[in-house]
Structures are given as structure tokens and as C-alpha cells.
Short mmCIF file of C-alpha atoms and ligand atoms in Angstrom, two decimals:
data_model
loop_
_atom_site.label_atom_id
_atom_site.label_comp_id
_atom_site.label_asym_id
_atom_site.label_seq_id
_atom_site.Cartn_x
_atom_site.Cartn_y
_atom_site.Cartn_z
CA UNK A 1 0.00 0.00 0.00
CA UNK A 2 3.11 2.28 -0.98
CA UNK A 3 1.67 3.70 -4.18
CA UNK A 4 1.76 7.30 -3.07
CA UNK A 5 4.38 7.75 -1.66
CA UNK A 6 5.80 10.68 -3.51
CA UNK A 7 2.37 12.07 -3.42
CA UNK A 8 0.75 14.93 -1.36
CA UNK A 9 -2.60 15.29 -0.57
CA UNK A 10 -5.41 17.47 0.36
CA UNK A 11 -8.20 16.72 1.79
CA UNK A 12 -11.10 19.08 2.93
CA UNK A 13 -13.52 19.03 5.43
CA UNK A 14 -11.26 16.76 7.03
CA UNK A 15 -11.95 16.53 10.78
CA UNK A 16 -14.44 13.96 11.26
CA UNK A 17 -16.56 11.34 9.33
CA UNK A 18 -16.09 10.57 5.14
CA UNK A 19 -13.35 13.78 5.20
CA UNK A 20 -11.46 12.32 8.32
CA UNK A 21 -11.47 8.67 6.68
CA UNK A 22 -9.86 9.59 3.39
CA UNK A 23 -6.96 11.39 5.06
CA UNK A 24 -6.63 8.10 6.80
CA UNK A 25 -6.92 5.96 3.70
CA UNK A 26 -4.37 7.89 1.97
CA UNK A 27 -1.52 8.16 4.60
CA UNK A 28 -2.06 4.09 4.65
CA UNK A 29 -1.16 4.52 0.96
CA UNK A 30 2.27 6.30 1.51
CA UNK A 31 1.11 9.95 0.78
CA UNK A 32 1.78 13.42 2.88
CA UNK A 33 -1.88 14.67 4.07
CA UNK A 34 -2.76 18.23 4.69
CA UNK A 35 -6.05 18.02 6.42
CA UNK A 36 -8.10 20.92 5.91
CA UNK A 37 -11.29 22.30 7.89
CA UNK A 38 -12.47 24.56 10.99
CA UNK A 39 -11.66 23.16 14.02
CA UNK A 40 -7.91 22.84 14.94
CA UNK A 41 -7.96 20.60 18.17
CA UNK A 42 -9.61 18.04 16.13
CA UNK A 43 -7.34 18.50 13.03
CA UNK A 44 -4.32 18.07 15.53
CA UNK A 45 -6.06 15.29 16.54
CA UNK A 46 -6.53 13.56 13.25
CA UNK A 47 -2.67 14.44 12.21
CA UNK A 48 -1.34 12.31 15.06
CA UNK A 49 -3.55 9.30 13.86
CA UNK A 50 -2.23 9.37 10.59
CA UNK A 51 0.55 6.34 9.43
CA UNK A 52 4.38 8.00 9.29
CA UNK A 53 6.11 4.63 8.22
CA UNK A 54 6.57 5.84 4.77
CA UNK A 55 8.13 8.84 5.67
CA UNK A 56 5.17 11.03 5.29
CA UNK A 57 4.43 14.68 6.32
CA UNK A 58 1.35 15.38 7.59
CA UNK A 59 -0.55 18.48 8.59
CA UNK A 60 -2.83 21.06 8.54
CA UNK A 61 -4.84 24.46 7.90
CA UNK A 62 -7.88 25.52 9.49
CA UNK A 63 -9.99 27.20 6.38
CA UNK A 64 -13.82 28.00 6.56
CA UNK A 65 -15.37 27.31 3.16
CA UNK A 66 -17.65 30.53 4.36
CA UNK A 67 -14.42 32.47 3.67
CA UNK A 68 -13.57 31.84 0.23
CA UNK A 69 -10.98 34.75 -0.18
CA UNK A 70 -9.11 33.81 2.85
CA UNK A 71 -9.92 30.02 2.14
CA UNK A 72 -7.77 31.08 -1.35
CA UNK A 73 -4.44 32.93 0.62
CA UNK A 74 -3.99 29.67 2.93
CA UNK A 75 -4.55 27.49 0.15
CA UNK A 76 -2.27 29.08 -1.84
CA UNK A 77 0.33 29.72 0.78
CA UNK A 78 0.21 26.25 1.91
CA UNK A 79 1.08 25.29 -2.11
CA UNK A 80 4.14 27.18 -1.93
CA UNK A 81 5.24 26.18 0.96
CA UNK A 82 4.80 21.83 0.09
CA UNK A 83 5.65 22.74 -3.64
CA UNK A 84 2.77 20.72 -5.16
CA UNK A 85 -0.64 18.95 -4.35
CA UNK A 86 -1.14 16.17 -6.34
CA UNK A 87 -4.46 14.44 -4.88
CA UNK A 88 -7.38 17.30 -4.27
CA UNK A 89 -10.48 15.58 -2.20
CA UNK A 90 -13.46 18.06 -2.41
CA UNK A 91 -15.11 17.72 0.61
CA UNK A 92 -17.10 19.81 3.13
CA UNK A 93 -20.22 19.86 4.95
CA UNK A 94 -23.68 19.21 3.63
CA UNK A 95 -26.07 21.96 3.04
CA UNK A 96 -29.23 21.83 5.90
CA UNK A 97 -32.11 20.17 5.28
CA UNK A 98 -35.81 21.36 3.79
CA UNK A 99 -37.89 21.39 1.13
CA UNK A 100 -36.82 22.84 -1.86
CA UNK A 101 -39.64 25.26 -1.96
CA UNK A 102 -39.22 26.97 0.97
CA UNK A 103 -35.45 27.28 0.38
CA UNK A 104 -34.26 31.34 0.33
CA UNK A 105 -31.98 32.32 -2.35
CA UNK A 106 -29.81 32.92 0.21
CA UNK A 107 -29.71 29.10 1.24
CA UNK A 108 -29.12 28.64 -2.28
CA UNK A 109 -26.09 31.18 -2.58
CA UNK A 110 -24.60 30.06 0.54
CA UNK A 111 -24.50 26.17 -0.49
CA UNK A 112 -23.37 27.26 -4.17
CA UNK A 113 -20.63 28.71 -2.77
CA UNK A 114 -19.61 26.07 -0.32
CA UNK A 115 -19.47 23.22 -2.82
CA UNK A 116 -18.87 24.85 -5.98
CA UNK A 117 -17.14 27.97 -5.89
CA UNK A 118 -14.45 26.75 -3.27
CA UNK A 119 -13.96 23.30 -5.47
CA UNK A 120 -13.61 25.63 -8.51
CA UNK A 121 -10.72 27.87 -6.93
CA UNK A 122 -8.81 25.05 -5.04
CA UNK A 123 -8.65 23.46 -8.31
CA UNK A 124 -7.47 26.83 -9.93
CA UNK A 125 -4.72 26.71 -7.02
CA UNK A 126 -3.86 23.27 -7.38
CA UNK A 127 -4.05 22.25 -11.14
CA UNK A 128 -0.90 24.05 -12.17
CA UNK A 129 1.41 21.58 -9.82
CA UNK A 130 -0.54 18.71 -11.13
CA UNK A 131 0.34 20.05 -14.49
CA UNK A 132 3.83 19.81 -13.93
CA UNK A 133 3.71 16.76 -12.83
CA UNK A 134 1.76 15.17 -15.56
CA UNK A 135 -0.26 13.86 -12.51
CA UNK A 136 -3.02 15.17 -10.63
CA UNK A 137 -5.91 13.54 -9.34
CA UNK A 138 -9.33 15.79 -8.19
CA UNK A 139 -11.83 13.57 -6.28
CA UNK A 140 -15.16 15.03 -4.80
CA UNK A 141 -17.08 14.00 -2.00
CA UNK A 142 -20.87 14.29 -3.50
CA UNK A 143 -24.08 12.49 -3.23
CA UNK A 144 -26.30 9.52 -4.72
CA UNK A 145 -28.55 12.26 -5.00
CA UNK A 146 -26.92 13.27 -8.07
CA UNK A 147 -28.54 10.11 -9.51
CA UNK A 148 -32.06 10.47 -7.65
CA UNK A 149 -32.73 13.52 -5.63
CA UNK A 150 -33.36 12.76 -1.84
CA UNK A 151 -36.71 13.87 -0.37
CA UNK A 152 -36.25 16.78 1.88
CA UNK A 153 -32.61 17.53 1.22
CA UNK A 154 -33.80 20.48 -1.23
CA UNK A 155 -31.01 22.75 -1.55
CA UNK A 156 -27.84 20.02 -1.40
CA UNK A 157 -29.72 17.99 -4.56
CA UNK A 158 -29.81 20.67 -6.37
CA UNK A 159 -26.61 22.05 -6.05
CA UNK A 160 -24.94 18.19 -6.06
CA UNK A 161 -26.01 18.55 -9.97
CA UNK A 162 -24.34 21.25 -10.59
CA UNK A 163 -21.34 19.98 -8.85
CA UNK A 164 -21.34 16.69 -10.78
CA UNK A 165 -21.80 18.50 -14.48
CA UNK A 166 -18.83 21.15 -13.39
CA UNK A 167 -16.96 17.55 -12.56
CA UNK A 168 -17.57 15.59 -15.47
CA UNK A 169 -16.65 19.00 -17.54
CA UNK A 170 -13.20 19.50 -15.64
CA UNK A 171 -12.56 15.84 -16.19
CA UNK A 172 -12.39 16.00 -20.05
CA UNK A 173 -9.96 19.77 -20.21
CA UNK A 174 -7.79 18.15 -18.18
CA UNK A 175 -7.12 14.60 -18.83
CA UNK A 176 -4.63 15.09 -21.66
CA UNK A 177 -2.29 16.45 -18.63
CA UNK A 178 -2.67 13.13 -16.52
CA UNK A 179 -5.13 14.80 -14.11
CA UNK A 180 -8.51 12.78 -13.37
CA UNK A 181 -11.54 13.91 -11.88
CA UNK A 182 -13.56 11.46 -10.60
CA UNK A 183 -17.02 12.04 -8.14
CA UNK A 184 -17.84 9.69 -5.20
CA UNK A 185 -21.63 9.61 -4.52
CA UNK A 186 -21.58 8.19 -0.73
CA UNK A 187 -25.36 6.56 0.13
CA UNK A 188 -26.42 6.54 4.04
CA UNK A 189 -22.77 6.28 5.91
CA UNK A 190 -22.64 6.10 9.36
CA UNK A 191 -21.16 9.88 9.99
CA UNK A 192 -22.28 12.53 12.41
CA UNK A 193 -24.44 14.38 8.84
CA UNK A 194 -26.22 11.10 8.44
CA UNK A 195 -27.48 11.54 12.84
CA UNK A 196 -28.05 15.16 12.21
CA UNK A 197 -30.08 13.93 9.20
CA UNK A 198 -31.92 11.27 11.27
CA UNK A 199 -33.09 13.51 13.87
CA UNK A 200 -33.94 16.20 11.93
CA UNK A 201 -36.55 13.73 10.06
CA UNK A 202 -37.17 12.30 13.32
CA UNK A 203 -38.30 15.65 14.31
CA UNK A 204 -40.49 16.63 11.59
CA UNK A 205 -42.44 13.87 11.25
CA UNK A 206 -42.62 12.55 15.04
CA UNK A 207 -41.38 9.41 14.49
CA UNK A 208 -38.39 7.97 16.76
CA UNK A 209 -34.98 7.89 15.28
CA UNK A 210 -34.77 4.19 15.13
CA UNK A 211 -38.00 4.06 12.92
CA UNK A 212 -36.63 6.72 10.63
CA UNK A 213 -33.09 4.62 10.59
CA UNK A 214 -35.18 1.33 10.21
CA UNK A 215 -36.95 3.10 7.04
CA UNK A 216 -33.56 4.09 5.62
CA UNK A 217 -31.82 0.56 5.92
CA UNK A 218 -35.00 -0.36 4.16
CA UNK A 219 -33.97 0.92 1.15
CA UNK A 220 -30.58 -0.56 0.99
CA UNK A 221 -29.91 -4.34 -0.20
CA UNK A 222 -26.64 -4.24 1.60
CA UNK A 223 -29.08 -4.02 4.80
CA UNK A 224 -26.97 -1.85 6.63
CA UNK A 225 -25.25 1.50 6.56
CA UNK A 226 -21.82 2.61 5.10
CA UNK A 227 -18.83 3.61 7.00
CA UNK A 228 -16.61 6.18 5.92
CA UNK A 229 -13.61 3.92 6.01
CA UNK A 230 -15.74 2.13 2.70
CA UNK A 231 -15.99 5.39 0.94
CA UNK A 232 -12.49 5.65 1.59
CA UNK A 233 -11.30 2.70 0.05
CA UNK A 234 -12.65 3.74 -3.25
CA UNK A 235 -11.23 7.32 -2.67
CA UNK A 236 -8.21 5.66 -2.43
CA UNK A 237 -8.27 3.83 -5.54
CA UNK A 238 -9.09 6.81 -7.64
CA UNK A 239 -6.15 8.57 -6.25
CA UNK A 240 -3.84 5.93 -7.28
CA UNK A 241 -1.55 5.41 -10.37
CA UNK A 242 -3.78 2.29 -10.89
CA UNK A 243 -6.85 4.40 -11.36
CA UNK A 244 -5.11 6.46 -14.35
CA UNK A 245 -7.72 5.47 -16.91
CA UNK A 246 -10.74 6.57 -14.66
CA UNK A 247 -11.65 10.20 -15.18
CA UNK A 248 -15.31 11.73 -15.26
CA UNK A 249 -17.28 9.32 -13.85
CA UNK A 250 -20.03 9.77 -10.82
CA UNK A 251 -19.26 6.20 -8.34
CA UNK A 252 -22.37 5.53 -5.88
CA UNK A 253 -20.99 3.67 -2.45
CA UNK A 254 -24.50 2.90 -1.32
CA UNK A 255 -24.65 -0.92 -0.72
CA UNK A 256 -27.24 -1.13 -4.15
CA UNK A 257 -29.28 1.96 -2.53
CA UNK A 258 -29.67 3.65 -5.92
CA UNK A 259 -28.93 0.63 -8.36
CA UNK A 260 -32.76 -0.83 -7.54
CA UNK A 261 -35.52 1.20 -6.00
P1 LIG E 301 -19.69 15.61 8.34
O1 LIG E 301 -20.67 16.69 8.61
O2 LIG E 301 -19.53 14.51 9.33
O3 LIG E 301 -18.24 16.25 8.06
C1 LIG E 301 -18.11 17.39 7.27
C2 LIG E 301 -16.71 17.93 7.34
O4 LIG E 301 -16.68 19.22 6.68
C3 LIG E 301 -16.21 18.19 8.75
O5 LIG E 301 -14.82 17.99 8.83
C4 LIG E 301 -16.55 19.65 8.96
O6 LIG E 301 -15.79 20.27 9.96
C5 LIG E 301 -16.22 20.20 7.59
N1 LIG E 301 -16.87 21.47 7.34
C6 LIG E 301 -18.20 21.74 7.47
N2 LIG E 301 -18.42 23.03 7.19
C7 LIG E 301 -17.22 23.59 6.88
C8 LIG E 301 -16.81 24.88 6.51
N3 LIG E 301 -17.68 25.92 6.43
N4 LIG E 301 -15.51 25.11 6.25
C9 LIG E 301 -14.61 24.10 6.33
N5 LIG E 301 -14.94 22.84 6.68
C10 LIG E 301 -16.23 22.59 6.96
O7 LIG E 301 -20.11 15.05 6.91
P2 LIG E 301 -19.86 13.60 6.26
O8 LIG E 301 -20.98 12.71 6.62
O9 LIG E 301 -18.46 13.20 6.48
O10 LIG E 301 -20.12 13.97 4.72
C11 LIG E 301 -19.17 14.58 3.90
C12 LIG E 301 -19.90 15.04 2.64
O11 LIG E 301 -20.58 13.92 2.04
C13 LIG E 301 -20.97 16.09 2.95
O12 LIG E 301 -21.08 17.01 1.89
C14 LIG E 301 -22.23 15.24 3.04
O13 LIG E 301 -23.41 15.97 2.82
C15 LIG E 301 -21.96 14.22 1.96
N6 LIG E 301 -22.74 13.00 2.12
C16 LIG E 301 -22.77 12.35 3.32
C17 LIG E 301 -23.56 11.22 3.44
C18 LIG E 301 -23.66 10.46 4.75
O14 LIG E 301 -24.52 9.58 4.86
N7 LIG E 301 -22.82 10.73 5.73
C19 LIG E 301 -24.30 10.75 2.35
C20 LIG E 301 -24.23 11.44 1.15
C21 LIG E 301 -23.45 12.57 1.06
#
């Protein structure tokens, strides 16, 4: 599991759950992580848990996606200071839940910005490195509701399309340079989101949260829920030299979820 070893990552919205696991997955896999996200105690925290044996440099930068300009001058700085990144994982948190009609345009702004706008200028920042490297490799955390909308998560299915298009575009202008750009569409995984998720539509509807978990797992031939560590596995395969040939595509890790209805 040495394949990235003279590789260096990024990964956002990297202090807990699917972010957290993927930093994990590729420090097992010989690369030097920069974990990226608000809170620093926990990004300390997830820094000493990643594997050294290679050799490997970990660290990291506390960014808000709120903040693009600033999230831009640490971004950058951190470039010049590691020289390149070579593996970009798109990550942050999901936008909050409700029905698409009663979403404001502000709701709408505010998650356009978070997942599109800040993917769009790290990979301004970073594709130049990858460039010179004839490698590069731009993964982003999404949704299976990029395949079928979710009920009640209004404003993040609509702006996981627009995401996934802007993905699938990026993929073909830069794969004659060795970069890929690849989507993972995570189904129910067992993350602090999918609980704040749970309760929320626990809440509204005045069920208890095991019904509303029992209803989910329902609708999953695995019969059970993810873990990040599983949507970190194939995040780790995309980022690898073996996954050279795999650019544009949209990969559900959902246990069947969205393959049968
Ligand atoms: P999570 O909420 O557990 O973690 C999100 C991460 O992003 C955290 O590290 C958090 O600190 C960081 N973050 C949030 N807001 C930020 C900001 N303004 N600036 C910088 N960092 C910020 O989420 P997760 O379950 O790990 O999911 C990751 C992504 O995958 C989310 O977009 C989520 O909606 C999506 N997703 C999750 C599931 C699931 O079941 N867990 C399913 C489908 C899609």
C-alpha cells in the first residue's frame, strides 16, 4: 500500500466522518496529508492518527469554506510552501435540510458557494502543480442524489447537480495532462451528517430515530449503513496510479441503494 508515496494530498472538510477517513486511507497509501477544515484541536487530533512509516508529512490548515478569499491565501500559501498537491479531495459539509420550496436564495447562494465555488478555486490553485507533474488527481465527495434527488434535502440535490456536471466538464480539459476527476456519490454512511439527518426527520415527522433509521436501511440491499472507512477505500483507488484510466465518472458507495428502488 506504498503507491503514493511521492504524493501529497489534500483533503477538505477533514476533521471527522467521510473527510477524516480519506486522510486516513491515503496516509495508509504512503502519501503526505494536509487536512483541511475549521476546528484545529480536532485537526491536531486527526494528524497524530495518521501512518508515518513511509516517511510522510502530515498536517494542517484551518480554512472556513464561508471564507472563500481567505480560504484562497492559505490554500495558496500552503502550495508554496509543500511545492505541489497532487491528490485534491473536495469535501465539506452538507447543506441543511428542507424542502426545496421553501429554500431562500440565500440558502441557495450560501450552499453554491460552499461546494462549488471553493472546489472551482482550489482546483485553480492546485491544477498548475498537477500540471507539472503530468499527474493530478481531483476527487469530490458528492451524493447519490446526483442520480435520484433525496426527499427533503432540497437545496444540497440541487446544487450536487451542478457539482457533478462542473466535474464531469473538468474531467475531459484536463485529462490530456494526466489529471482525473472522478465524483464519489456516498449513500447513508454512518457519519455525524447522516445523525443530524436522522433527527432532523425524526423531528419533523414525530417518528423515533430508530423508525426513521429502520426506514432508511430499508432501502438498501446491503441491509446496513456505510462507513466512511468504505468510501475511503474507493477514494483511495481513484487517487492511485492504478486508477489512471478513470476520469469523469459519478461512483455511488450505497450498498445497491440507488442501483434498484
Ligand atoms: P460531516 O458533517 O460529518 O463532516 C463534514 C466535514 O466538513 C467536517 O470535517 C466539517 O468540519 C467540515 N466542514 C463543514 N463546514 C465547513 C466549513 N464551512 N468550512 C470548512 N470545513 C467545513 O459530513 P460527512 O458525513 O463526512 O459527509 C461529507 C460530505 O458527504 C458532505 O457534503 C455530506 O453531505 C456528503 N454526504 C454524506 C452522506 C452520509 O450519509 N454521511 C451521504 C451522502 C453525502
Amino acid at each position: 500500500m506504498t503507491q503514493l508515496t511521492d504524493k501529497s494530498a489534500l483533503v477538505c472538510g477533514a476533521s471527522q466522518g467521510i473527510g477524516r477517513a480519506c486522510a486516513i486511507e491515503l496516509a495508509r497509501r504512503g502519501a503526505s496529508v494536509t487536512v483541511a477544515a475549521r476546528n484545529e484541536n480536532r485537526l491536531r487530533e486527526v494528524v497524530a492518527s495518521l501512518d508515518t512509516t513511509a516517511g510522510q508529512k502530515h498536517g494542517h490548515l484551518v480554512v472556513d469554506y464561508t471564507q472563500p478569499t481567505a480560504l484562497r491565501s492559505l490554500v495558496q500559501a500552503h502550495i508554496e510552501s509543500v511545492g505541489r498537491v497532487h491528490i485534491l479531495i473536495n469535501n465539506t459539509g452538507g447543506p441543511p435540510a428542507g424542502p426545496v420550496f421553501d429554500a431562500g436564495i440565500e440558502q441557495f447562494a450560501l450552499a453554491f458557494s460552499n461546494h462549488l465555488l471553493c472546489n472551482q478555486l482550489l482546483t485553480q490553485l492546485v491544477v498548475p502543480g498537477m500540471k507539472a507533474a503530468n499527474f493530478g488527481r481531483i476527487i469530490n465527495i458528492i451524493s447519490t442524489s446526483v442520480i435520484t434527488p433525496i426527499r427533503g434535502l432540497g437545496v444540497s440535490n440541487t446544487v450536487r447537480g451542478a457539482v457533478a456536471n462542473w466535474s464531469k466538464t473538468l474531467a475531459g480539459e484536463l485529462a490530456p495532462h494526466g489529471i482525473t476527476v472522478n465524483s464519489v456519490l456516498p449513500g447513508f454512511t454512518e457519519t455525524d451528517r447522516l445523525q443530524a439527518i436522522f433527527k432532523n426527520k425524526a423531528a419533523k415527522t414525530g417518528q423515533d430515530i430508530q423508525d426513521v433509521e429502520r426506514q432508511a436501511l430499508g432501502t438498501i440491499p446491503a441491509g446496513r449503513l456505510g462507513k466512511p472507512e468504505e468510501i475511503a477505500n474507493v477514494v483511495g483507488f481513484l487517487a492511485s496510479p492504478a486508477a489512471a484510466y478513470v476520469t469523469g465518472v459519478n461512483l455511488p458507495v450505497d450498498g445497491g441503494r440507488t442501483a434498484v428502488q
